[in-house]
Coordinates of C-alpha atoms and ligand atoms in Angstrom, one line a residue:
X782 CA 25.8 -1.3 23.6
X783 CA 24.1 2.0 22.4
X784 CA 21.1 3.2 24.4
X785 CA 21.1 6.7 22.6
X786 CA 18.8 5.9 19.9
X787 CA 15.6 8.1 19.2
X788 CA 12.1 7.3 20.3
X789 CA 14.3 5.9 23.7
X790 CA 12.0 3.7 24.3
X791 CA 11.2 2.3 28.0
X792 CA 10.8 -0.9 29.4
X793 CA 8.8 -2.3 32.4
X794 CA 12.0 -1.4 34.3
X795 CA 11.6 2.4 33.3
X796 CA 15.3 2.4 32.0
X797 CA 16.2 2.5 28.4
X798 CA 16.2 -0.8 26.6
X799 CA 19.5 -1.3 24.7
X800 CA 19.3 -1.0 21.2
X801 CA 19.6 -4.4 18.8
X802 CA 19.0 -4.6 14.9
X803 CA 15.4 -5.1 15.4
X804 CA 15.4 -1.8 17.0
X805 CA 17.0 0.1 14.4
X806 CA 14.8 -1.7 11.7
X807 CA 11.6 -1.1 13.4
X808 CA 12.8 2.8 14.1
X809 CA 13.9 3.4 10.4
X810 CA 10.5 2.1 9.7
X811 CA 8.9 4.5 11.8
X812 CA 10.6 7.4 10.6
X813 CA 10.0 6.7 6.9
X814 CA 6.5 5.9 7.6
X815 CA 6.7 2.5 5.9
X816 CA 3.3 0.8 7.8
X817 CA 1.6 4.1 8.6
X818 CA -2.0 5.1 7.6
X819 CA -2.8 1.3 7.3
X820 CA -6.5 0.6 8.0
X821 CA -7.6 -3.3 8.8
X822 CA -10.6 -4.8 6.8
X823 CA -13.2 -3.1 9.3
X824 CA -11.5 0.4 8.4
X825 CA -10.1 0.9 11.5
X826 CA -6.5 2.3 11.6
X827 CA -3.9 0.3 12.6
X828 CA -0.9 0.8 14.7
X829 CA 2.4 2.2 13.3
X830 CA 3.9 -1.7 13.7
X831 CA 2.3 -4.8 14.6
X832 CA 3.8 -8.2 15.6
X833 CA 3.0 -11.4 16.9
X834 CA 3.8 -14.3 19.2
X835 CA 2.8 -17.2 16.8
X836 CA 3.1 -20.7 19.0
X837 CA 1.7 -24.2 17.9
X838 CA -0.3 -25.5 21.0
X839 CA 1.4 -28.9 20.8
X840 CA 2.8 -28.4 24.3
X841 CA 4.1 -26.1 27.0
X842 CA 6.2 -22.8 26.8
X843 CA 9.6 -23.0 27.8
X844 CA 12.5 -20.5 28.4
X845 CA 13.0 -19.9 25.2
X846 CA 9.5 -18.7 24.2
X847 CA 9.8 -16.5 27.1
X848 CA 12.5 -14.6 24.8
X849 CA 10.1 -14.6 21.8
X850 CA 7.4 -13.4 23.9
X851 CA 9.4 -10.8 25.4
X852 CA 10.8 -9.8 21.9
X853 CA 7.5 -9.3 20.1
X854 CA 5.1 -8.1 23.1
X855 CA 8.2 -5.7 24.2
X856 CA 9.0 -4.1 21.1
X857 CA 5.1 -3.6 20.5
X858 CA 5.0 -1.9 23.8
X859 CA 7.9 0.1 23.4
X860 CA 7.0 1.3 19.9
X861 CA 3.1 1.8 20.6
X862 CA 2.6 -0.9 18.3
X863 CA 0.4 -4.0 18.7
X864 CA 1.4 -7.8 19.4
X865 CA -0.9 -10.5 18.6
X866 CA -0.9 -13.8 20.1
X867 CA -1.7 -16.3 17.2
X868 CA -1.6 -20.1 17.7
X869 CA -0.2 -21.8 14.5
X870 CA -2.8 -24.8 14.8
X871 CA -2.3 -26.6 11.8
X872 CA -1.1 -29.6 12.8
X873 CA -4.1 -31.6 13.7
X874 CA -2.5 -34.5 15.2
X875 CA -0.7 -33.0 18.0
X876 CA -2.7 -30.1 18.9
X877 CA -4.8 -29.7 22.0
X878 CA -7.0 -27.3 23.9
X879 CA -4.8 -28.2 26.8
X880 CA -2.1 -26.4 25.3
X881 CA -3.6 -23.3 24.1
X882 CA -4.9 -22.6 27.7
X883 CA -1.5 -22.8 29.2
X884 CA 0.2 -20.9 27.0
X885 CA -2.3 -18.3 27.0
X886 CA -2.0 -18.5 31.1
X887 CA 1.7 -18.3 30.5
X888 CA 1.9 -15.6 28.3
X889 CA -0.5 -13.4 30.5
X890 CA 1.6 -14.4 33.7
X891 CA 4.7 -13.0 31.9
X892 CA 2.9 -9.7 32.0
X893 CA 1.5 -9.2 28.3
X894 CA -2.0 -8.7 26.8
X895 CA -3.0 -8.8 23.2
X896 CA -5.6 -5.9 23.7
X897 CA -5.9 -2.6 22.7
X898 CA -8.6 0.0 22.0
X899 CA -9.9 -1.9 18.7
X900 CA -10.3 -5.3 20.9
X901 CA -8.8 -8.2 21.6
X902 CA -6.3 -9.9 19.2
X903 CA -6.1 -13.5 19.9
X904 CA -6.4 -15.4 16.6
X905 CA -5.9 -19.2 15.3
X906 CA -4.6 -19.9 11.8
X907 CA -7.4 -22.5 12.0
X908 CA -9.9 -20.0 11.8
X909 CA -8.2 -19.2 8.2
X910 CA -8.5 -22.2 6.7
X911 CA -11.4 -20.8 4.7
X912 CA -9.3 -18.0 3.1
X913 CA -6.3 -20.6 3.0
X914 CA -8.3 -23.1 0.7
X915 CA -9.6 -19.9 -1.3
X916 CA -5.7 -18.7 -1.8
X917 CA -4.4 -22.4 -3.0
X918 CA -7.1 -22.6 -5.3
X919 CA -6.2 -18.9 -6.9
X920 CA -2.6 -20.1 -6.8
X921 CA -3.7 -23.5 -9.0
X922 CA -5.8 -21.5 -11.4
X923 CA -3.2 -18.9 -11.8
X924 CA -0.7 -21.7 -12.7
X925 CA 1.5 -20.8 -9.6
X926 CA 0.6 -24.5 -7.8
X927 CA -0.3 -28.2 -9.0
X928 CA -1.5 -31.2 -7.4
X929 CA 1.7 -33.5 -7.1
X930 CA 0.9 -37.4 -7.5
X931 CA 4.4 -38.9 -6.7
X932 CA 4.7 -41.4 -3.7
X933 CA 6.2 -39.7 -0.9
X934 CA 9.7 -41.6 -1.7
X935 CA 9.5 -40.3 -5.4
X936 CA 9.0 -36.9 -3.9
X937 CA 11.8 -37.5 -1.4
X938 CA 14.1 -38.8 -4.1
X939 CA 13.5 -35.6 -6.9
X940 CA 13.9 -33.1 -4.1
X941 CA 17.7 -33.5 -4.8
X942 CA 20.3 -32.4 -2.1
X943 CA 22.4 -29.6 -1.5
X944 CA 24.7 -29.7 -4.4
X945 CA 22.5 -31.7 -6.4
X946 CA 19.6 -30.4 -8.3
X947 CA 16.0 -31.7 -8.0
X948 CA 14.0 -33.2 -10.8
X949 CA 10.8 -31.8 -11.8
X950 CA 7.8 -34.0 -11.0
X951 CA 5.8 -35.5 -14.2
X952 CA 2.8 -33.9 -12.9
X953 CA 4.4 -30.5 -12.5
X954 CA 2.8 -29.9 -16.1
X955 CA -0.7 -30.8 -15.2
X956 CA -3.2 -28.1 -16.4
X957 CA -4.6 -25.6 -13.7
X958 CA -8.0 -27.3 -14.7
X959 CA -6.9 -30.7 -13.7
X960 CA -5.1 -29.7 -10.5
X961 CA -7.8 -27.5 -9.2
X962 CA -10.3 -30.8 -9.9
X963 CA -8.2 -33.2 -8.2
X964 CA -7.6 -30.2 -5.2
X965 CA -11.2 -30.2 -4.9
X966 CA -11.6 -33.7 -4.7
X967 CA -8.9 -34.0 -2.2
X968 CA -10.9 -31.7 -0.2
X969 CA -13.8 -33.6 -0.8
X970 CA -12.3 -36.4 1.1
X971 CA -12.0 -38.6 -2.0
X972 CA -8.4 -39.3 -1.5
X973 CA -6.3 -41.0 1.3
X974 CA -3.5 -39.6 2.9
X975 CA -0.5 -38.9 0.8
X976 CA -2.0 -39.7 -2.4
X977 CA -1.8 -36.1 -3.4
X978 CA -0.3 -32.8 -2.4
X979 CA -0.4 -29.5 -3.8
X980 CA 2.8 -27.8 -4.5
X981 CA 3.8 -24.4 -5.3
X982 CA 5.1 -24.2 -8.5
X983 CA 8.9 -22.5 -7.9
X984 CA 12.0 -24.0 -9.4
X985 CA 13.5 -27.5 -8.6
X986 CA 16.9 -26.5 -9.3
X987 CA 17.1 -23.5 -6.4
X988 CA 20.0 -23.8 -4.7
X989 CA 17.5 -23.1 -1.4
X990 CA 15.9 -26.4 -0.6
X991 CA 12.8 -24.6 0.5
X992 CA 12.1 -23.5 -2.9
X993 CA 12.2 -26.3 -4.5
X994 CA 8.1 -26.5 -5.0
X995 CA 7.2 -26.7 -1.4
X996 CA 4.2 -28.7 -0.5
X997 CA 1.4 -26.1 0.5
X998 CA -1.4 -28.6 1.1
X999 CA -1.4 -32.1 2.0
X1000 CA -4.0 -34.7 3.0
X1001 CA -4.8 -35.7 6.5
X1002 CA -7.9 -37.5 7.6
X1003 CA -7.7 -36.2 11.0
X1004 CA -10.0 -34.7 14.0
X1005 CA -8.6 -30.9 14.5
X1006 CA -8.9 -29.9 18.3
X1007 CA -10.9 -26.8 17.2
X1008 CA -12.6 -27.4 13.3
X1009 CA -13.4 -31.2 14.2
X1010 CA -13.8 -33.4 11.2
X1011 CA -14.6 -30.1 8.8
X1012 CA -10.8 -30.7 6.8
X1013 CA -9.2 -34.0 5.6
X1014 CA -6.9 -31.6 4.3
X1015 CA -4.6 -29.1 5.9
X1016 CA -2.5 -26.2 4.7
X1017 CA 1.6 -26.6 5.6
X1018 CA 3.0 -24.4 8.0
X1019 CA 5.5 -22.2 5.6
X1020 CA 2.1 -21.6 3.5
X1021 CA -0.1 -20.9 6.5
X1022 CA 2.3 -18.4 8.3
X1023 CA 2.9 -15.7 5.8
X1024 CA -1.0 -15.5 5.0
X1025 CA -1.6 -15.5 8.5
X1026 CA 0.9 -12.4 9.2
X1027 CA -0.7 -10.7 6.1
X1028 CA -4.4 -11.2 7.2
X1029 CA -3.3 -9.8 10.5
X1030 CA -1.5 -7.0 9.6
X1031 CA 1.6 -8.0 10.7
X1032 CA 4.2 -5.8 9.6
X1033 CA 7.3 -7.3 11.5
X1034 CA 7.3 -10.9 11.5
X1035 CA 10.0 -12.0 14.0
X1036 CA 11.3 -15.3 14.2
X1037 CA 14.1 -17.4 15.1
X1038 CA 17.2 -18.1 12.5
X1039 CA 16.2 -21.5 11.6
X1040 CA 13.5 -19.7 9.2
X1041 CA 16.0 -17.9 7.7
X1042 CA 16.0 -20.3 4.7
X1043 CA 12.1 -19.9 4.1
X1044 CA 12.2 -16.2 3.9
X1045 CA 12.1 -16.3 0.0
X1046 CA 9.2 -18.7 0.1
X1047 CA 7.8 -16.2 2.7
X1048 CA 8.3 -13.3 0.2
X1049 CA 7.5 -15.8 -2.6
X1050 CA 3.6 -16.6 -1.3
X1051 CA 2.9 -12.9 -0.4
X1052 CA 4.1 -11.2 -3.6
X1053 CA 2.0 -13.6 -5.5
X1054 CA -1.1 -13.4 -3.7
X1055 CA -1.0 -9.5 -3.4
X1056 CA -0.8 -9.5 -7.1
X1057 CA -3.3 -11.7 -7.0
X1058 CA -5.5 -8.8 -4.8
X1059 CA -5.5 -10.6 -1.9
X1060 CA -3.5 -8.6 0.5
X1061 CA -2.7 -4.1 0.6
X1062 CA 0.9 -3.6 0.5
X1063 CA 3.1 -3.2 1.9
X1064 CA 3.0 -7.2 3.1
X1065 CA 4.6 -7.9 6.4
X1066 CA 8.4 -8.7 6.6
X1067 CA 10.1 -11.5 8.4
X1068 CA 13.2 -11.0 10.6
X1069 CA 15.3 -13.7 12.2
X1070 CA 17.3 -13.6 15.4
X1071 CA 19.3 -16.1 17.2
X1072 CA 17.0 -18.8 19.5
X1073 CA 18.1 -18.2 23.3
X1074 CA 20.0 -21.1 24.6
X1075 CA 20.5 -21.2 28.5
X1076 CA 23.6 -23.5 29.8
X1077 CA 22.2 -26.1 32.6
X1078 CA 19.1 -26.3 30.4
X1079 CA 17.3 -28.4 27.6
X1080 CA 14.3 -27.0 25.7
X1081 CA 13.6 -29.7 23.3
X1082 CA 9.9 -30.7 23.7
X1083 CA 10.8 -34.1 22.9
X1084 CA 13.1 -34.4 26.1
X1085 CA 11.3 -32.4 28.2
X1086 CA 8.4 -34.9 27.7
X1087 CA 10.8 -37.4 28.2
X1088 CA 11.6 -36.2 31.8
X1089 CA 7.9 -36.1 32.3
X1090 CA 6.8 -39.5 30.7
X1091 CA 9.4 -41.2 32.8
X1092 CA 8.9 -39.6 36.3
X1093 CA 12.2 -38.1 36.3
X1094 CA 10.7 -34.9 37.4
X1095 CA 7.3 -34.6 39.1
X1096 CA 5.3 -33.0 35.7
X1097 CA 5.3 -30.2 33.2
X1098 CA 5.2 -27.8 36.1
X1099 CA 8.2 -29.4 38.3
X1100 CA 10.1 -26.2 39.7
X1101 CA 12.9 -28.0 38.2
X1102 CA 11.7 -27.8 34.9
X1103 CA 12.4 -25.1 32.0
X1104 CA 8.9 -24.8 31.4
X1105 CA 7.0 -21.4 32.1
X1106 CA 5.0 -23.3 34.4
X1107 CA 7.9 -24.7 35.8
X1108 CA 9.9 -21.4 36.3
X1109 CA 6.5 -19.8 37.9
X1110 CA 6.4 -22.7 40.3
X1111 CA 9.7 -22.4 41.2
X1112 CA 9.4 -18.7 42.2
X1113 CA 10.6 -16.8 39.3
X1114 CA 8.9 -13.0 38.9
X1115 CA 7.9 -12.2 35.4
X1116 CA 10.0 -9.0 36.0
X1117 CA 12.7 -11.4 36.3
X1118 CA 12.3 -13.0 33.4
X1119 CA 11.6 -9.8 31.2
X1120 CA 15.2 -8.4 32.7
X1121 CA 16.7 -11.4 32.1
X1122 CA 15.6 -11.9 28.1
X1123 CA 16.2 -8.3 27.5
X1124 CA 19.6 -8.8 28.8
X1125 CA 20.4 -11.8 26.8
X1126 CA 20.1 -9.3 23.7
X1127 CA 18.8 -9.9 20.2
X1128 CA 21.4 -11.0 18.1
X1129 CA 22.3 -12.8 14.7
X1130 CA 24.0 -15.8 15.7
X1131 CA 23.7 -18.4 18.0
X1132 CA 25.6 -18.6 21.4
X1133 CA 24.6 -19.4 25.0
X1134 CA 23.7 -17.5 27.8
X1135 CA 24.6 -18.6 31.5
X1136 CA 22.1 -19.6 33.8
X1137 CA 23.8 -17.5 36.3
X1138 CA 22.2 -14.7 34.7
X1139 CA 18.6 -15.8 34.9
X1140 CA 19.6 -16.5 38.6
X1141 CA 21.3 -13.2 38.9
X1142 CA 18.2 -11.3 37.2
X1143 CA 15.8 -13.0 39.8
X1144 CA 18.3 -11.8 42.9
X1145 CA 18.0 -8.6 41.5
X1146 CA 14.5 -8.1 41.1
X1147 CA 13.6 -9.4 44.4
X1148 CA 16.4 -8.1 46.7
X1149 CA 14.8 -4.5 46.8
X1150 CA 11.5 -6.1 47.7
X1151 CA 11.4 -9.5 49.1
X1152 CA 9.9 -9.2 52.7
X1153 CA 12.5 -11.3 54.7
X1154 CA 12.0 -14.2 57.3
X1155 CA 14.0 -16.7 59.2
X1156 CA 13.9 -20.2 58.5
X1157 CA 16.5 -22.7 60.1
X1158 CA 17.0 -25.3 57.5
X1159 CA 19.5 -27.9 59.2
X1160 CA 18.2 -27.4 63.1
X1161 CA 20.4 -28.1 65.9
X1162 CA 18.6 -27.3 69.4
X1163 CA 20.3 -24.2 71.5
X1164 CA 19.2 -23.9 75.1
X1165 CA 19.5 -20.8 76.9
X1166 CA 20.0 -22.4 80.7
X1167 CA 19.7 -18.9 82.7
X1168 CA 16.3 -18.3 80.4
X1169 CA 13.5 -18.4 82.8
X1170 CA 11.3 -21.7 82.0
X1171 CA 7.9 -21.1 80.2
X1172 CA 8.8 -17.4 79.7
X1173 CA 8.8 -15.7 76.6
X1174 CA 10.1 -12.1 75.6
X1175 CA 8.9 -10.2 71.9
X1176 CA 11.1 -9.7 69.4
X1177 CA 10.7 -7.6 66.2
X1178 CA 12.7 -7.2 63.0
X1179 CA 11.7 -5.3 59.6
X1180 CA 9.9 -6.8 57.1
X1181 CA 11.5 -5.1 54.1
X1182 CA 15.6 -4.5 53.5
X1183 CA 16.9 -0.8 54.4
X1184 CA 16.5 0.2 50.4
X1185 CA 12.5 -0.1 50.8
X1186 CA 10.5 2.7 52.0
X1187 CA 8.8 0.7 54.6
X1188 CA 12.0 -0.6 55.9
X1189 CA 11.6 1.4 59.5
X1190 CA 7.7 1.0 59.5
X1191 CA 6.6 -2.3 58.9
X1192 CA 7.6 -5.0 61.5
X1193 CA 7.5 -8.9 62.2
X1194 CA 7.1 -10.1 65.3
X1195 CA 8.2 -13.4 66.9
X1196 CA 8.8 -14.7 70.7
X1197 CA 12.4 -15.6 71.8
X1198 CA 11.9 -18.5 74.7
X1199 CA 14.6 -20.7 76.3
X1200 CA 15.0 -23.5 73.7
X1201 CA 15.8 -22.4 70.2
X1202 CA 16.4 -23.8 66.8
X1203 CA 19.8 -22.5 65.3
X1204 CA 21.3 -24.0 62.0
X1205 CA 23.9 -26.9 62.5
X1206 CA 26.8 -25.2 60.8
X1207 CA 26.4 -22.0 63.5
X1208 CA 28.2 -24.4 66.0
X1209 CA 31.5 -26.0 66.0
X1210 CA 33.2 -28.3 68.7
X1211 CA 36.6 -27.3 67.5
X1212 CA 36.5 -23.8 66.1
X1213 CA 39.0 -23.4 62.7
X1214 CA 40.4 -20.0 62.5
X1215 CA 38.5 -17.0 61.6
X1216 CA 34.9 -19.0 63.1
X1217 CA 33.0 -16.3 64.9
X1218 CA 29.8 -18.1 65.3
X1219 CA 29.3 -20.9 68.5
X1220 CA 32.1 -22.6 70.1
X1221 CA 32.1 -23.8 73.6
X1222 CA 34.7 -22.7 76.4
X1223 CA 38.4 -24.7 75.6
X1224 CA 40.7 -25.1 78.3
X1225 CA 40.6 -21.8 80.2
X1226 CA 39.3 -19.8 77.4
X1227 CA 35.6 -18.8 77.6
X1228 CA 33.0 -19.9 75.1
X1229 CA 32.2 -17.7 72.0
X1230 CA 29.3 -14.9 72.2
X1231 CA 27.3 -14.2 69.5
X1232 CA 24.0 -12.2 69.0
X1233 CA 21.0 -14.3 68.2
X1234 CA 19.5 -11.8 65.6
X1235 CA 16.9 -9.6 66.8
X1236 CA 17.5 -10.8 70.3
X1237 CA 19.9 -11.2 72.9
X1238 CA 23.7 -11.9 73.0
X1239 CA 24.6 -15.2 74.4
X1240 CA 27.9 -16.9 75.4
X1241 CA 28.1 -20.6 74.5
X1242 CA 28.7 -22.8 78.0
X1243 CA 28.6 -26.5 76.3
X1244 CA 26.8 -29.0 74.6
X1245 CA 25.6 -32.4 74.7
X1246 CA 26.6 -35.4 72.5
X1247 CA 24.6 -38.7 71.9
X1248 CA 26.2 -42.0 72.3
X1249 CA 27.2 -41.9 68.5
X1250 CA 29.0 -38.7 68.8
X1251 CA 26.4 -36.7 67.3
X1252 CA 25.9 -33.3 68.7
X1253 CA 22.3 -32.9 70.1
X1254 CA 22.3 -29.7 72.1
X1255 CA 24.3 -26.7 72.4
X1256 CA 23.9 -24.8 75.9
X1257 CA 24.6 -20.8 76.7
X1258 CA 23.4 -18.1 78.7
X1259 CA 22.0 -15.0 77.8
X1260 CA 22.9 -11.4 79.3
X1261 CA 19.3 -10.0 79.9
X1262 CA 20.2 -6.2 79.1
X1263 CA 21.9 -6.8 75.7
X1264 CA 18.3 -7.0 73.8
X1265 CA 18.5 -5.3 70.1
X1266 CA 16.9 -2.1 70.2
X1267 CA 17.8 -1.2 73.9
X1268 CA 20.3 1.3 75.0
X1269 CA 22.3 -2.0 76.9
X1270 CA 22.9 -3.4 73.4
X1271 CA 25.9 -1.1 72.7
X1272 CA 27.9 -2.9 75.5
X1273 CA 28.2 -5.6 74.1
X1274 CA 30.5 -6.0 70.5
X1275 CA 30.4 -9.2 69.3
X1276 CA 31.7 -10.8 65.9
X1277 CA 29.2 -13.5 65.4
X1278 CA 25.3 -12.6 64.4
X1279 CA 23.0 -16.1 63.9
X1280 CA 19.7 -16.7 63.1
X1281 CA 17.2 -18.9 65.4
X1282 CA 13.6 -19.6 65.7
X1283 CA 11.6 -20.3 69.2
X1284 CA 11.6 -24.0 69.3
X1285 CA 8.0 -24.0 70.8
X1286 CA 6.6 -21.4 68.3
X1287 CA 8.3 -22.3 65.2
X1288 CA 6.3 -23.2 61.9
X1289 CA 7.3 -26.7 61.2
X1290 CA 7.2 -26.8 57.5
X1291 CA 8.5 -28.8 54.1
X1292 CA 11.1 -27.0 52.1
X1293 CA 12.0 -28.0 48.9
X1294 CA 16.1 -27.1 48.3
X1295 CA 15.8 -27.1 44.6
X1296 CA 19.0 -26.5 42.0
X1297 CA 19.6 -27.0 38.6
X1298 CA 18.7 -29.8 36.8
X1299 CA 21.5 -30.5 34.8
X1300 CA 25.4 -30.5 36.3
X1301 CA 26.5 -30.1 32.8
X1302 CA 26.0 -27.1 31.0
X1303 CA 25.6 -28.4 27.9
X1304 CA 23.8 -31.6 28.7
X1305 CA 22.6 -32.6 25.3
X1306 CA 25.2 -30.9 23.4
X1307 CA 27.0 -33.3 20.3
X1308 CA 24.2 -36.2 20.7
X1309 CA 25.0 -36.6 24.2
X1310 CA 22.9 -38.7 26.3
X1311 CA 21.1 -35.9 28.3
X1312 CA 20.1 -38.1 31.1
X1313 CA 23.2 -38.8 32.1
X1314 CA 24.1 -35.0 32.9
X1315 CA 21.1 -35.1 35.4
X1316 CA 22.2 -33.1 38.5
X1317 CA 21.4 -36.0 41.6
X1318 CA 20.9 -33.0 44.1
X1319 CA 18.5 -31.0 42.2
X1320 CA 15.9 -31.8 44.9
X1321 CA 15.9 -32.5 48.5
X1322 CA 12.9 -32.0 50.6
X1323 CA 13.8 -31.1 54.3
X1324 CA 11.7 -30.2 57.4
X1325 CA 12.3 -26.6 58.2
X1326 CA 11.7 -24.7 61.3
X1327 CA 10.4 -21.0 60.0
X1328 CA 9.3 -17.9 61.9
X1329 CA 5.8 -18.6 62.9
X1330 CA 4.4 -15.4 60.9
X1331 CA 5.1 -17.4 57.9
X1332 CA 2.1 -19.5 58.4
X1333 CA 0.2 -16.9 57.0
X1334 CA 2.4 -17.2 53.3
X1335 CA -0.3 -17.5 50.5
X1336 CA 0.7 -20.2 47.6
X1337 CA 3.1 -17.9 45.0
X1338 CA 4.2 -15.4 48.1
X1339 CA 8.1 -14.8 48.0
X1340 CA 10.6 -14.4 50.5
X1341 CA 14.3 -14.2 51.4
X1342 CA 14.9 -16.5 53.7
X1343 CA 18.2 -14.7 55.6
X1344 CA 21.4 -16.0 54.9
X1345 CA 19.6 -18.9 52.6
X1346 CA 18.0 -17.4 49.4
X1347 CA 15.2 -16.8 48.1
X1348 CA 11.9 -18.9 48.6
X1349 CA 8.1 -19.0 47.5
X1350 CA 5.0 -20.7 48.7
X1351 CA 4.5 -23.8 46.4
X1352 CA 1.5 -22.8 44.3
X1353 CA 0.4 -26.7 44.1
X1354 CA 1.0 -28.3 47.3
X1355 CA 0.7 -25.3 49.9
X1356 CA -2.8 -25.6 52.1
X1357 CA -4.0 -22.7 54.2
X1358 CA -1.6 -22.5 57.5
X1359 CA 0.5 -24.8 56.2
X1360 CA 2.7 -23.4 53.1
X1361 CA 5.2 -25.7 51.6
X1362 CA 8.4 -23.9 50.6
X1363 CA 10.4 -24.0 47.1
X1364 CA 14.1 -22.4 47.0
X1365 CA 14.1 -20.3 44.2
X1366 CA 17.7 -19.8 44.1
X1367 CA 20.5 -19.4 46.8
X1368 CA 21.5 -15.8 48.0
X1369 CA 25.3 -16.5 46.2
X1370 CA 25.8 -18.6 43.0
X1371 CA 27.2 -21.8 44.3
X1372 CA 28.2 -22.6 40.6
X1373 CA 30.5 -20.0 39.6
X1374 CA 34.1 -21.3 39.2
Ligands
ATP1163 P1 10.6 -26.0 20.3 O1 11.1 -26.6 19.3 O2 12.1 -25.3 21.0 O3 10.0 -26.8 21.3 P2 9.2 -24.7 18.6 O4 9.8 -23.5 17.3 O5 8.7 -25.6 17.8 O6 9.7 -24.7 19.9 P3 6.6 -22.8 18.6 O7 5.4 -23.0 19.3 O8 6.7 -22.9 16.9 O9 7.7 -24.1 19.2 O10 7.5 -21.4 19.1 C1 6.9 -20.4 19.3 C2 7.8 -19.3 18.7 O11 8.6 -19.3 19.7 C3 8.5 -19.5 17.4 O12 8.5 -18.2 17.0 C4 9.5 -19.8 18.0 O13 10.6 -19.2 17.1 C5 10.0 -19.2 19.2 N1 11.0 -20.0 20.2 C6 11.0 -21.1 20.4 N2 12.0 -21.6 21.0 C7 13.1 -20.3 21.4 C8 14.4 -20.0 21.6 N3 15.0 -21.2 22.3 N4 14.6 -19.0 21.5 C9 13.9 -17.8 21.1 N5 12.7 -17.9 20.5 C10 11.9 -19.3 20.4
MG1164 MG1 8.0 -24.3 15.6

């Protein structure tokens, strides 16, 4: 991908963003000054480009929306423009304030806002209901729209099909005066739902189905979450969208490919209404890009709702969910999502992005900055037989990784004592070839020597087994002149290096080991039952032993648990002094083939 375009925009990571067809178009428009020197309705100068993110407040945002957010807000940031947040709330039945609130929260969390020197640019399509109504009246008066009174079934039948032209409605020739009268009576509440609709008068024979006299207003006796019972007619999405864009002086209206067929109607509406003096030119232009599809993920709202309703997951913010509230709780950072969205590219043809790319972006973001900590997830007791009973020795380790500026100076402290927790996998009764961790003396060979990270070198002397043959403890002796950071440590050359926590001092904590929700990369492809693709191992709750300092972890604090992966203190269930940790992602990709 070429990065040597003019304007060389930078992004949140201070590296030039890769170019794409949208950037090329915007740069050409900026150079030509297409949207230069515009003013808003108050006479304030407008930025040279304006985008918007237009969610419908009918559900939680998901990873696909993150892409649209990063594209729209990211372009505005990179080209000194503005991006509005607009709620497309024209569907009264399905929308709620709860969704407005979570969407605002998620966009902010991703790192974007809609404020500039001229104020806050948060809008609701429902605020335009009066204007939309006025514009519909104009189209009717100008003979460009009419009230159709066919039944829904007739209307559908007369629309025709691909390869079969539609038939004009018998009401298409109604006079503007008659249509206007009916429209006003629709507004006044004289009719039932579905009795009449207003349709744009375009072309029932158009090869593009969306141009066959699309509906622009319908009757819905329904309560709206913002306008209450003020309206019983509501504008259609395809009518509202271009008008909202134009009212907000959007220059580049960016959406996903499924709206490509709607673009002629978008242009038609803006052309007719600017002809009627409603908008200044140039009007907004719509551009489409391919939606983001991520393997091992479903994003259909209906299917996500099913997972919640059937309690397959623990709510919308379950850390396995692809919702932004879930991803956040899982421990993803906004920076990693921005990086991922940018890398997934902006193209004109649909494709799949592998889940490992999302996980890789998180590792890349956190590796240089996440505090390190020790966690024993599958505990096995290690007894240092020659360590004095009841005594402790202070140990310390860097909080940050070597590349971090505070690597040398910021330290974490923890004691070592006679009885420790180590990982079960760090001991083998009968070692396999190349195993350098703990194993006992065999025949006349001594047991292995390993370094207890940031502590002493120990030699394995034996182990205990219970009646069922389970190993219950490992024994060792330590060399008291081998402590890490002391001159004596150099005399010990060992191949194994294992982590541990002091049993008497460890923080016992609930750790939730999350993994991908589905084990099939395309859980719902080709009409498959996505519930058959659920990964039974996507959540495992364990009790783990953590280094004592982790007791002060605050909700959302992120760590690398050495050798295990990235973990976050759960933002919902952690309480002061007793954090619960979620595994965000393992250190290495366990799904790579
Ligand atoms: P879904 O059907 O996936 O729930 P939607 O399109 O119904 O999504 P909206 O609230 O209308 O939900 O979406 C807001 C914006 O987000 C739209 O511009 C839409 O095109 C965009 N968007 C939704 N899903 C994706 C995706 N997977 N990739 C990129 N953009 C997306
Ligand atoms: Mg939509």
